[in-house]
Each structure stands twice: as structure tokens, then as C-alpha cells.
PDB file of C-alpha atoms in Angstrom:
ATOM      1  CA  MET A 198     129.549 115.799 103.192  1.00 67.00           C
ATOM      2  CA  THR A 199     126.621 114.145 104.960  1.00 79.00           C
ATOM      3  CA  PHE A 200     126.608 113.197 108.617  1.00 80.00           C
ATOM      4  CA  ILE A 201     126.750 109.387 109.020  1.00 77.00           C
ATOM      5  CA  ILE A 202     126.162 107.754 112.414  1.00 73.00           C
ATOM      6  CA  ARG A 203     128.955 105.284 113.324  1.00 70.00           C
ATOM      7  CA  GLU A 204     128.922 102.671 116.097  1.00 68.00           C
ATOM      8  CA  ASN A 205     132.663 102.319 116.938  1.00 67.00           C
ATOM      9  CA  ARG A 206     134.030 103.034 120.431  1.00 66.00           C
ATOM     10  CA  ILE A 207     137.184 104.824 121.606  1.00 70.00           C
ATOM     11  CA  GLU A 208     138.740 105.759 124.966  1.00 76.00           C
ATOM     12  CA  THR A 209     136.781 108.585 126.584  1.00 76.00           C
ATOM     13  CA  GLU A 210     136.753 111.033 129.493  1.00 84.00           C
ATOM     14  CA  ASN A 211     133.695 112.436 131.275  1.00 89.00           C
ATOM     15  CA  LYS A 212     132.797 116.100 130.707  1.00 89.00           C
ATOM     16  CA  THR A 213     129.695 117.901 131.908  1.00 93.00           C
ATOM     17  CA  ILE A 214     127.921 120.146 129.401  1.00 93.00           C
ATOM     18  CA  ARG A 215     124.541 121.828 129.376  1.00 95.00           C
ATOM     19  CA  ILE A 216     122.357 121.084 126.365  1.00 95.00           C
ATOM     20  CA  PRO A 217     119.044 122.857 125.791  1.00 95.00           C
ATOM     21  CA  LEU A 218     116.037 120.563 126.259  1.00 96.00           C
ATOM     22  CA  PRO A 219     114.681 121.067 122.717  1.00 95.00           C
ATOM     23  CA  LEU A 220     118.049 119.940 121.326  1.00 96.00           C
ATOM     24  CA  ILE A 221     118.080 116.900 123.624  1.00 96.00           C
ATOM     25  CA  ASN A 222     114.593 115.977 122.442  1.00 96.00           C
ATOM     26  CA  GLU A 223     115.566 116.307 118.775  1.00 95.00           C
ATOM     27  CA  ILE A 224     118.724 114.210 119.234  1.00 96.00           C
ATOM     28  CA  GLU A 225     116.744 111.511 121.040  1.00 96.00           C
ATOM     29  CA  LYS A 226     114.261 111.398 118.141  1.00 96.00           C
ATOM     30  CA  GLN A 227     117.121 110.998 115.658  1.00 94.00           C
ATOM     31  CA  ILE A 228     118.801 108.097 117.475  1.00 95.00           C
ATOM     32  CA  VAL A 229     115.705 105.952 118.026  1.00 96.00           C
ATOM     33  CA  GLY A 230     116.316 102.501 116.536  1.00 94.00           C
ATOM     34  CA  LYS A 231     119.872 103.351 115.410  1.00 92.00           C
ATOM     35  CA  ASN A 232     121.840 101.380 118.070  1.00 92.00           C
ATOM     36  CA  ILE A 233     123.772 104.478 119.197  1.00 93.00           C
ATOM     37  CA  SER A 234     123.917 106.257 122.532  1.00 93.00           C
ATOM     38  CA  PHE A 235     123.140 109.913 123.078  1.00 94.00           C
ATOM     39  CA  SER A 236     126.787 110.539 123.971  1.00 91.00           C
ATOM     40  CA  LYS A 237     128.121 108.859 120.849  1.00 89.00           C
ATOM     41  CA  PHE A 238     125.755 110.900 118.686  1.00 93.00           C
ATOM     42  CA  VAL A 239     126.968 114.135 120.309  1.00 94.00           C
ATOM     43  CA  ILE A 240     130.616 113.069 119.830  1.00 90.00           C
ATOM     44  CA  GLN A 241     130.016 112.296 116.162  1.00 92.00           C
ATOM     45  CA  ALA A 242     128.182 115.584 115.662  1.00 93.00           C
ATOM     46  CA  CYS A 243     131.111 117.472 117.222  1.00 92.00           C
ATOM     47  CA  GLU A 244     133.622 115.590 115.037  1.00 89.00           C
ATOM     48  CA  TYR A 245     131.535 116.392 111.970  1.00 90.00           C
ATOM     49  CA  ALA A 246     131.418 120.082 112.906  1.00 90.00           C
ATOM     50  CA  LEU A 247     135.178 120.209 113.483  1.00 89.00           C
ATOM     51  CA  GLU A 248     135.965 118.464 110.191  1.00 86.00           C
ATOM     52  CA  ASN A 249     133.785 120.910 108.318  1.00 84.00           C
ATOM     53  CA  MET A 250     135.301 123.892 110.121  1.00 81.00           C
ATOM     54  CA  GLU A 251     138.741 122.672 108.999  1.00 66.00           C
ATOM     55  CA  ASN A 252     137.490 122.340 105.423  1.00 67.00           C
ATOM     56  CA  GLU A 253     136.049 125.847 105.613  1.00 64.00           C
ATOM     57  CA  GLN A 254     139.407 127.154 106.889  1.00 62.00           C
ATOM     58  CA  SER A 255     141.261 125.344 104.092  1.00 66.00           C
ATOM     59  CA  THR A 256     138.919 126.928 101.553  1.00 68.00           C
ATOM     60  CA  LYS A 257     139.554 130.366 103.070  1.00 66.00           C
ATOM     61  CA  ASN A 258     143.315 129.812 103.005  1.00 71.00           C
ATOM     62  CA  LYS A 259     143.152 128.703  99.373  1.00 72.00           C
ATOM     63  CA  SER A 260     141.118 131.799  98.467  1.00 76.00           C
ATOM     64  CA  GLN A 261     143.585 134.052 100.285  1.00 77.00           C
ATOM     65  CA  ILE A 262     146.517 132.483  98.425  1.00 75.00           C
ATOM     66  CA  GLU A 263     144.727 132.885  95.095  1.00 79.00           C
ATOM     67  CA  ASN A 264     143.913 136.537  95.894  1.00 79.00           C
ATOM     68  CA  GLU A 265     147.533 137.238  96.798  1.00 81.00           C
ATOM     69  CA  GLN A 266     148.692 135.635  93.557  1.00 80.00           C
ATOM     70  CA  LEU A 267     146.226 137.742  91.571  1.00 80.00           C
ATOM     71  CA  LYS A 268     147.429 140.921  93.288  1.00 80.00           C
ATOM     72  CA  LYS A 269     151.065 140.059  92.537  1.00 78.00           C
ATOM     73  CA  GLU A 270     150.220 139.341  88.902  1.00 77.00           C
ATOM     74  CA  LYS A 271     148.315 142.623  88.622  1.00 77.00           C
ATOM     75  CA  ILE A 272     151.288 144.535  90.055  1.00 77.00           C
ATOM     76  CA  ARG A 273     153.647 142.709  87.693  1.00 71.00           C
ATOM     77  CA  LEU A 274     151.491 143.580  84.687  1.00 76.00           C
ATOM     78  CA  GLU A 275     151.253 147.231  85.750  1.00 76.00           C
ATOM     79  CA  ASN A 276     155.051 147.460  85.878  1.00 78.00           C
ATOM     80  CA  ILE A 277     155.560 146.139  82.334  1.00 71.00           C
TER      81      ILE A 277
END
């Protein structure tokens, strides 16, 4: 899944975070000419990271379920 910059707005709350200067500089380079604020870019990047973490967790859960099923099948076959 690629990261796509969106321009929509939602209700927000102020939070103070510290961002390393090299990262700030790189973000500012990426948003030049894209009609998006620094804050909105950071929000979208966080949303993207969270969505992909959830997908990673789903993949892990699926693998765990498959492994458990394989173990049960192996035990069943051993008892035949």
C-alpha cells in the first residue's frame, strides 16, 4: 500500500511533539507544492503507519491460527 497525501480536514487537538531536524527538513521537501500543511502530512503518515501495523498484526494472527491448525492436524494424524 503506497502512502497518498490527502487534503481533507477533521476536528483536531493540539499536541506538542519533538521531531528531529533532519526529519522536519525531509518532510518539508516532500510537501512543497502539494497544498498540504506539515501537520496534515504528519497526521497522514501516522495513520498510514497505524493501518500497516494493524495489517501486520492481522497477518501474524492468521499465521498463528494456521500454525495451530497444522499442529492439531499433525496430532490427529499421529493418533490414527
